Amino acid sequence: QMERDKQYFANEEDIEELNRIIGNLNKLRTEEPFYDVIYEEVQLFLSGEKTAEDVAKQLQNKAEIYLNE
């Protein structure tokens, strides 16, 4: 984990984890508004505010709520 100017630089393991998380989201189809949700959550991960696991849980929860509406 390298930090410079309070920015987090993802390593290969982080990128693979995020790809796995996004790939495992239960979804029938992805609407454009959900891309914003993914972007926001990934930014929280990259800034070090959330772990990959927390982001995964939050995205799964938001996806389920979105699909149930």
Short mmCIF file of C-alpha atoms in Angstrom, two decimals:
data_model
loop_
_atom_site.label_atom_id
_atom_site.label_comp_id
_atom_site.label_asym_id
_atom_site.label_seq_id
_atom_site.Cartn_x
_atom_site.Cartn_y
_atom_site.Cartn_z
CA GLN A 1 0.00 0.00 0.00
CA MET A 2 1.71 3.17 -1.19
CA GLU A 3 0.50 6.55 -0.13
CA ARG A 4 1.51 9.92 -1.49
CA ASP A 5 -0.35 13.13 -0.75
CA LYS A 6 -3.05 11.08 1.02
CA GLN A 7 -3.96 9.26 -2.20
CA TYR A 8 -4.16 5.50 -2.36
CA PHE A 9 -2.58 3.75 -5.31
CA ALA A 10 -4.26 0.40 -5.98
CA ASN A 11 -2.05 -2.57 -6.52
CA GLU A 12 -2.79 -5.56 -8.78
CA GLU A 13 -4.46 -7.46 -5.93
CA ASP A 14 -6.82 -4.53 -5.25
CA ILE A 15 -7.76 -4.27 -8.92
CA GLU A 16 -8.43 -8.01 -9.15
CA GLU A 17 -10.59 -7.83 -6.01
CA LEU A 18 -12.65 -4.95 -7.41
CA ASN A 19 -13.09 -6.77 -10.72
CA ARG A 20 -14.26 -9.85 -8.80
CA ILE A 21 -16.68 -7.75 -6.75
CA ILE A 22 -18.16 -6.05 -9.77
CA GLY A 23 -18.34 -9.33 -11.68
CA ASN A 24 -20.21 -10.99 -8.81
CA LEU A 25 -22.92 -8.39 -8.46
CA ASN A 26 -26.30 -10.00 -8.89
CA LYS A 27 -27.85 -8.04 -11.70
CA LEU A 28 -30.25 -8.59 -14.53
CA ARG A 29 -29.11 -5.52 -16.39
CA THR A 30 -27.10 -2.47 -15.49
CA GLU A 31 -28.63 0.94 -15.94
CA GLU A 32 -26.47 3.99 -16.38
CA PRO A 33 -27.34 5.41 -12.92
CA PHE A 34 -25.77 2.35 -11.29
CA TYR A 35 -22.43 3.18 -12.88
CA ASP A 36 -22.41 6.31 -10.71
CA VAL A 37 -22.95 4.19 -7.60
CA ILE A 38 -20.06 1.90 -8.57
CA TYR A 39 -17.82 4.88 -9.28
CA GLU A 40 -18.62 6.50 -5.92
CA GLU A 41 -17.95 3.31 -3.98
CA VAL A 42 -14.70 2.58 -5.82
CA GLN A 43 -13.51 6.10 -5.05
CA LEU A 44 -14.11 5.44 -1.35
CA PHE A 45 -12.02 2.27 -1.64
CA LEU A 46 -9.22 3.98 -3.52
CA SER A 47 -9.12 6.82 -1.00
CA GLY A 48 -8.71 4.27 1.78
CA GLU A 49 -12.03 5.16 3.41
CA LYS A 50 -13.51 1.67 2.81
CA THR A 51 -12.11 -1.81 2.41
CA ALA A 52 -12.78 -3.90 -0.70
CA GLU A 53 -15.09 -6.08 1.38
CA ASP A 54 -17.07 -3.05 2.61
CA VAL A 55 -17.41 -1.78 -0.96
CA ALA A 56 -18.57 -5.23 -2.11
CA LYS A 57 -21.23 -5.41 0.58
CA GLN A 58 -22.44 -1.88 -0.12
CA LEU A 59 -22.62 -2.45 -3.89
CA GLN A 60 -24.46 -5.74 -3.42
CA ASN A 61 -26.93 -4.08 -1.07
CA LYS A 62 -27.53 -1.13 -3.42
CA ALA A 63 -27.91 -3.48 -6.40
CA GLU A 64 -30.54 -5.52 -4.56
CA ILE A 65 -32.46 -2.40 -3.52
CA TYR A 66 -32.28 -1.01 -7.06
CA LEU A 67 -33.50 -4.25 -8.63
CA ASN A 68 -36.35 -4.58 -6.12
CA GLU A 69 -37.73 -1.12 -6.90
#
